[in-house]
PDB file of C-alpha atoms and ligand atoms in Angstrom:
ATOM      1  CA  UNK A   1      -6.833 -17.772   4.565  1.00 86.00           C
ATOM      2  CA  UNK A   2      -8.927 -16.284   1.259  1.00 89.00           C
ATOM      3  CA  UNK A   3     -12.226 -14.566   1.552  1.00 92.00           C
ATOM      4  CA  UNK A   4     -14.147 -15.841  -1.125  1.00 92.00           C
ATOM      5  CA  UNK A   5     -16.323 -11.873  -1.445  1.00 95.00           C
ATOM      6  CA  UNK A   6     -12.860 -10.629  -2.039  1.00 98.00           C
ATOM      7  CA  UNK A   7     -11.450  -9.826  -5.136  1.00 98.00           C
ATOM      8  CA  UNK A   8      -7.978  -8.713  -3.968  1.00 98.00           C
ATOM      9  CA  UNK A   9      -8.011 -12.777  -2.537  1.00 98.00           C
ATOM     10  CA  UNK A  10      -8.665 -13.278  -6.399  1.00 98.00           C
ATOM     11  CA  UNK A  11      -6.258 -11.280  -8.299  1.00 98.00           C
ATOM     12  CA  UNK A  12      -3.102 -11.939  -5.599  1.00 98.00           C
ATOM     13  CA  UNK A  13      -3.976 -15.915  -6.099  1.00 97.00           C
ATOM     14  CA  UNK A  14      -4.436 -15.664  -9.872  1.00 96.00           C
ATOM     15  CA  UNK A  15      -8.135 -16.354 -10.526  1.00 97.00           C
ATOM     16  CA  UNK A  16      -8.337 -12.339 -11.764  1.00 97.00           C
ATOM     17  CA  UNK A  17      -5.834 -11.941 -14.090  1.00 97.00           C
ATOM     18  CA  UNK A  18      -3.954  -8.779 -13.373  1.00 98.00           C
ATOM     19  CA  UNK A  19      -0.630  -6.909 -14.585  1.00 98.00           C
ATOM     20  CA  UNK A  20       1.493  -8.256 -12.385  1.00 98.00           C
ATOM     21  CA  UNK A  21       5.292  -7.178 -11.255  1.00 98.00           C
ATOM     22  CA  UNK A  22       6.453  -9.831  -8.962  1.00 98.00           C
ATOM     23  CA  UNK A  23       5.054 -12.612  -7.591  1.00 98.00           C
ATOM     24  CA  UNK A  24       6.333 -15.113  -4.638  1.00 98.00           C
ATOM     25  CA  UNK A  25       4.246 -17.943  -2.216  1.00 97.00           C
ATOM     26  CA  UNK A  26       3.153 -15.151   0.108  1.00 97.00           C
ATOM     27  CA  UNK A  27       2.806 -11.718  -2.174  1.00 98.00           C
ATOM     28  CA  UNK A  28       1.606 -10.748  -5.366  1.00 98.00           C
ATOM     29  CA  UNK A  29       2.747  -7.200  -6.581  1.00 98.00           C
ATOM     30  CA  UNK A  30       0.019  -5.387  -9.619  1.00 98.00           C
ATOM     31  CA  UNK A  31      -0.316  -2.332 -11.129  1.00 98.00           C
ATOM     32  CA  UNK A  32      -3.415  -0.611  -9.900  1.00 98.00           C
ATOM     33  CA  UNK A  33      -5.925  -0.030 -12.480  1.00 98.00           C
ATOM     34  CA  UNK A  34      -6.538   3.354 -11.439  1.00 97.00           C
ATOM     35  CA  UNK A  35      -3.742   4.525 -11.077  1.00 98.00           C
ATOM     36  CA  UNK A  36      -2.143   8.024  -9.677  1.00 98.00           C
ATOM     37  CA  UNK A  37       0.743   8.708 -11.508  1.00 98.00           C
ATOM     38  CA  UNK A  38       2.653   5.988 -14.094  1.00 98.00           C
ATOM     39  CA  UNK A  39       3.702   2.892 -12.102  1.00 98.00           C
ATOM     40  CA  UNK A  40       1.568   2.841  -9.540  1.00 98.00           C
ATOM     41  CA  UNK A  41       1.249  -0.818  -7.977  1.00 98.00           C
ATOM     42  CA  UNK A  42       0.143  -2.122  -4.953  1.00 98.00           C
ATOM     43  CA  UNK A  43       1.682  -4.921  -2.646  1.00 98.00           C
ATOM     44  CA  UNK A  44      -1.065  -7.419  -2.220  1.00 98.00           C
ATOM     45  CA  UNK A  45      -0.769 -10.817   0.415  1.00 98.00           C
ATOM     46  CA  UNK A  46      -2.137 -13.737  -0.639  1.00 98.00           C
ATOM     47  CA  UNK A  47      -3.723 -14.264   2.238  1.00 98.00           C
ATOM     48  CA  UNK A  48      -6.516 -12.289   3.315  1.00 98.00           C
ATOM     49  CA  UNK A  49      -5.973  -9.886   6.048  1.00 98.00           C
ATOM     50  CA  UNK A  50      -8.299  -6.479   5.994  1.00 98.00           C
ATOM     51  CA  UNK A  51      -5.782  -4.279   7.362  1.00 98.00           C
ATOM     52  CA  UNK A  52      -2.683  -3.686   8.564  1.00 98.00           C
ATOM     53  CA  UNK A  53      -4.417  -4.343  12.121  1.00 98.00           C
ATOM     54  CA  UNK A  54      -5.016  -7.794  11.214  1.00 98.00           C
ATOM     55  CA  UNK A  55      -1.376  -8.293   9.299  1.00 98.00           C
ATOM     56  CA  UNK A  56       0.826 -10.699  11.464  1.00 98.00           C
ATOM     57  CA  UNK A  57       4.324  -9.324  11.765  1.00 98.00           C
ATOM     58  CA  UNK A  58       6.425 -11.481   9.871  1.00 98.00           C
ATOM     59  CA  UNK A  59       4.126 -10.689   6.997  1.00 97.00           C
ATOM     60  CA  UNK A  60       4.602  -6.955   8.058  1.00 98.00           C
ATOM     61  CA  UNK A  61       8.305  -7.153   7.553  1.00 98.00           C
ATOM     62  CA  UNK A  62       8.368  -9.259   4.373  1.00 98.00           C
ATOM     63  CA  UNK A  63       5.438  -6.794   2.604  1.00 98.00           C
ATOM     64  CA  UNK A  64       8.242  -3.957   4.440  1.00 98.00           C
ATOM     65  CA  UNK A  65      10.932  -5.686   2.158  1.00 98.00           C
ATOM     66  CA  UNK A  66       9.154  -5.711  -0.932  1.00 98.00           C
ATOM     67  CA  UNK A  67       7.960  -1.829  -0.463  1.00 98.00           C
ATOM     68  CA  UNK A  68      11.519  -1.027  -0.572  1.00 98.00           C
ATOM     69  CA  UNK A  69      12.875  -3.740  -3.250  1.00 98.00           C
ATOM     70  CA  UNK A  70      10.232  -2.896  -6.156  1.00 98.00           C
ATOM     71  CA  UNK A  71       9.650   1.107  -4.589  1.00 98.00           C
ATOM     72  CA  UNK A  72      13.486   0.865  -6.175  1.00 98.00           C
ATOM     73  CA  UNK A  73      12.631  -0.803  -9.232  1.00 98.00           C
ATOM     74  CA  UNK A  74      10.032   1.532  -9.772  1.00 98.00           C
ATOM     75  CA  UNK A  75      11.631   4.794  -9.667  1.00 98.00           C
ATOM     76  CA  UNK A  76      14.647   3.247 -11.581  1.00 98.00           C
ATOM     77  CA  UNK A  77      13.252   1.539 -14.407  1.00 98.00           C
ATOM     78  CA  UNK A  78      10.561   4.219 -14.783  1.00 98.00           C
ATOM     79  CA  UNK A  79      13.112   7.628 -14.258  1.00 98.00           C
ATOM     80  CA  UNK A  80      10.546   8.368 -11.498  1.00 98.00           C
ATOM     81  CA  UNK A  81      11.776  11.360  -9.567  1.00 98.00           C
ATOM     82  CA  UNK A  82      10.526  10.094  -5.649  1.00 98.00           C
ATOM     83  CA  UNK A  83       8.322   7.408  -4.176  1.00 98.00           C
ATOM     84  CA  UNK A  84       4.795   7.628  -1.865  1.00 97.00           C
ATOM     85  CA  UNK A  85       4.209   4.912  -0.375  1.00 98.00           C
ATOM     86  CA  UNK A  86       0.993   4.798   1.081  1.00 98.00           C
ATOM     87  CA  UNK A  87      -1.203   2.403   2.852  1.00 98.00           C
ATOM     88  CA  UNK A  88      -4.548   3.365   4.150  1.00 98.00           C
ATOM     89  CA  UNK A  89      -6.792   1.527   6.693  1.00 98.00           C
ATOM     90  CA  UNK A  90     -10.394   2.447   7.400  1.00 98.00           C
ATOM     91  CA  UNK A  91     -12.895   4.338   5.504  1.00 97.00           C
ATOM     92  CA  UNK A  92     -11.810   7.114   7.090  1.00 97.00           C
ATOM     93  CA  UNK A  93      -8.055   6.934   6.203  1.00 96.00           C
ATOM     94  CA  UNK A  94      -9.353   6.374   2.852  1.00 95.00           C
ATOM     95  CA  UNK A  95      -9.569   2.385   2.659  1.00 98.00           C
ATOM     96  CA  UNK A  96     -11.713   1.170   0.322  1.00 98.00           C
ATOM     97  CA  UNK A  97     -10.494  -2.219  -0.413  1.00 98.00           C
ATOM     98  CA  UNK A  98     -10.968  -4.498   3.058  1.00 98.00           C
ATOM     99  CA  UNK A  99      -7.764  -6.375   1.884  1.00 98.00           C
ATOM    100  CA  UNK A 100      -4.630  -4.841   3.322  1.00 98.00           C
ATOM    101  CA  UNK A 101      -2.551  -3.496   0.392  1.00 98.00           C
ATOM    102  CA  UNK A 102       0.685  -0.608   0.373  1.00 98.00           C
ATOM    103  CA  UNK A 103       0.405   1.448  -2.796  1.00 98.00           C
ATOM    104  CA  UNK A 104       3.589   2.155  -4.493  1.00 98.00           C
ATOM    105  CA  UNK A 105       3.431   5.441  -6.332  1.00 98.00           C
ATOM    106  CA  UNK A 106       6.530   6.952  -8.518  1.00 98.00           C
ATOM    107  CA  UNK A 107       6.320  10.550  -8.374  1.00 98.00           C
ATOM    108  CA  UNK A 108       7.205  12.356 -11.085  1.00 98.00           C
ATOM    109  CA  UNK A 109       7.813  16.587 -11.266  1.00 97.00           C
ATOM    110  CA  UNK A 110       4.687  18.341 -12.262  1.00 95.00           C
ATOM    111  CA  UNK A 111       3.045  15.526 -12.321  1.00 97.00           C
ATOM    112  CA  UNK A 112      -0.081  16.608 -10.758  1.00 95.00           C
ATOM    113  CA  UNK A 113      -1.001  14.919  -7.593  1.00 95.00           C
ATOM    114  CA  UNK A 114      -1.394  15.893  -4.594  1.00 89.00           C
ATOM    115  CA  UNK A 115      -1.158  13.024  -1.932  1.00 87.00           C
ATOM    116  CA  UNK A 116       0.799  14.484   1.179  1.00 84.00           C
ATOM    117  CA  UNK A 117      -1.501  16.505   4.022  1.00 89.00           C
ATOM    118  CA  UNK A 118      -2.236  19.881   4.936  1.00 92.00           C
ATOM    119  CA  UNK A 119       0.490  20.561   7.824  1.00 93.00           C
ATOM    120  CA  UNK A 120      -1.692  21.600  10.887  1.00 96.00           C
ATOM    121  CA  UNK A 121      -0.932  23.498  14.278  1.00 97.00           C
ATOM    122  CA  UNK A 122      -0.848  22.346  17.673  1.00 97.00           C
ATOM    123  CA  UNK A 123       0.159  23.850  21.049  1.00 98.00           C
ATOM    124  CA  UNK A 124       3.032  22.663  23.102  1.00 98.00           C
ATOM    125  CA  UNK A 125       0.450  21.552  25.914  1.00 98.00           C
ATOM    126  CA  UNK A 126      -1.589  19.845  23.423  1.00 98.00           C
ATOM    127  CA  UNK A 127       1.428  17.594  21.506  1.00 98.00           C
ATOM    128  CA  UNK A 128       2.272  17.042  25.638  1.00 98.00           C
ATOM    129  CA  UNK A 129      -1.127  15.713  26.247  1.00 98.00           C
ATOM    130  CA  UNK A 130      -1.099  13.889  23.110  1.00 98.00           C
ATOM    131  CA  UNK A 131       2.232  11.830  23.809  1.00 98.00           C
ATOM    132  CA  UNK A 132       0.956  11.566  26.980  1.00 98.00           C
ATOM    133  CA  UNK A 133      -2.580   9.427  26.218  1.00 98.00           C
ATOM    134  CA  UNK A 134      -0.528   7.400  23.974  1.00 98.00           C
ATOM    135  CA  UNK A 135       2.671   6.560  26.385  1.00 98.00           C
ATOM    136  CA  UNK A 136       0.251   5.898  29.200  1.00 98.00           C
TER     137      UNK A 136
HETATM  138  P1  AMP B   1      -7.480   1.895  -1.171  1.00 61.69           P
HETATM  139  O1  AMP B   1      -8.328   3.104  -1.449  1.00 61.69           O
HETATM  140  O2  AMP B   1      -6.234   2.162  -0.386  1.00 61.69           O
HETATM  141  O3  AMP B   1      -8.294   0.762  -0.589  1.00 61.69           O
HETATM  142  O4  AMP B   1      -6.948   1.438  -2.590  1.00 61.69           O
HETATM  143  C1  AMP B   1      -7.636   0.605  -3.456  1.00 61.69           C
HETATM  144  C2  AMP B   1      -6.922   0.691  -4.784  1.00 61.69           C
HETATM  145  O5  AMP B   1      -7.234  -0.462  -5.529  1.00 61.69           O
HETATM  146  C3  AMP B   1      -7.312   1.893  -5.645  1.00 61.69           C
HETATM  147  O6  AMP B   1      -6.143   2.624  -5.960  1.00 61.69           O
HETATM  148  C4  AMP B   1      -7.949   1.264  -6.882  1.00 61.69           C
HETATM  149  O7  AMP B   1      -7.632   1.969  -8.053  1.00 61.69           O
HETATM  150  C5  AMP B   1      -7.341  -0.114  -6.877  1.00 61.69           C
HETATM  151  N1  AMP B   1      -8.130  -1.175  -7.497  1.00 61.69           N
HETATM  152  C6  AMP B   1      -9.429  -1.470  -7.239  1.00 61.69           C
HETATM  153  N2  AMP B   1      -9.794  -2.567  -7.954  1.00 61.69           N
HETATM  154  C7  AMP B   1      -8.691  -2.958  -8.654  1.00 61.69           C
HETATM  155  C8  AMP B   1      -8.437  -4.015  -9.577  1.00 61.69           C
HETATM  156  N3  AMP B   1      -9.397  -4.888  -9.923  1.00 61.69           N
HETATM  157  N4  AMP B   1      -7.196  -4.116 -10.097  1.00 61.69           N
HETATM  158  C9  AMP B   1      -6.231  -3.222  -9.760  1.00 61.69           C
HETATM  159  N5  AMP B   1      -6.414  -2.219  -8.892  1.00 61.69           N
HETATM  160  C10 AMP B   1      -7.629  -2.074  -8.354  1.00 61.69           C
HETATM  161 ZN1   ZN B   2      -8.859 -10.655   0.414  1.00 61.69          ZN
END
């Protein structure tokens, strides 16, 4: 399951070489080369799936389990002060890779970034309607 256009395929399999932080048969954790604050790595699959749409569950829960194992390690071994975890999917939602990835990023005080939203407002009869669509 590799797209050969893709070069997250090629760094989680090995043909890019890449800084990487763990590796098993299905996953293939790297520090990102652009990265946000100190530490920030991304969970890659080996096989290619473009977004968490496309990510069969059991590959869900394992990439869930690693989040959490090296999130840890991160923070720990790096005296980060918190953890984003973040995974995007569309252009829209900022996606820019087509190979589903979760970004691990240690925060770190005053360090700078600025990756949580603007908090909006919304009435009562709008959240209602909202729920609603979605339950229905
Ligand atoms: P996203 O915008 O969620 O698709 O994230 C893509 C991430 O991949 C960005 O944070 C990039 O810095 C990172 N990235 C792109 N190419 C590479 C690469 N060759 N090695 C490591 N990280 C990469
Ligand atoms: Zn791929």
């Amino acid at each position: 399951m590799r797209d050969e256009n893709c070069i997250f395929c090629k760094i989680a399999n090995g043909e890019i070489p890449s800084r990487t932080l763990y590796e098993d048969d299905r996953f293939r954790v790297i520090l990102d080369l652009g990265p946000a604050t100190k530490g920030h790595a991304l969970i890659l699959p080996k096989n290619h799936y473009a977004d968490l749409f496309a990510l069969p569950e059991d590959e869900a829960a394992e990439a869930a389990k690693l989040a959490k194992k090296m999130g840890a390690k991160l923070v720990e071994k790096l005296h980060a002060d918190g953890l984003n975890v973040v995974q995007n999917n569309g252009e829209t939602a900022g996606q820019t890779v087509k190979h589903f990835h979760i970004h691990l990023i240690p925060r770190y005080e005053n360090d700078g970034q600025h990756i949580l939203w603007n908090p909006g407002k919304m009435s009562d009869e709008e959240l209602d309607s909202v729920a609603e669509t979605v339950n229905s």
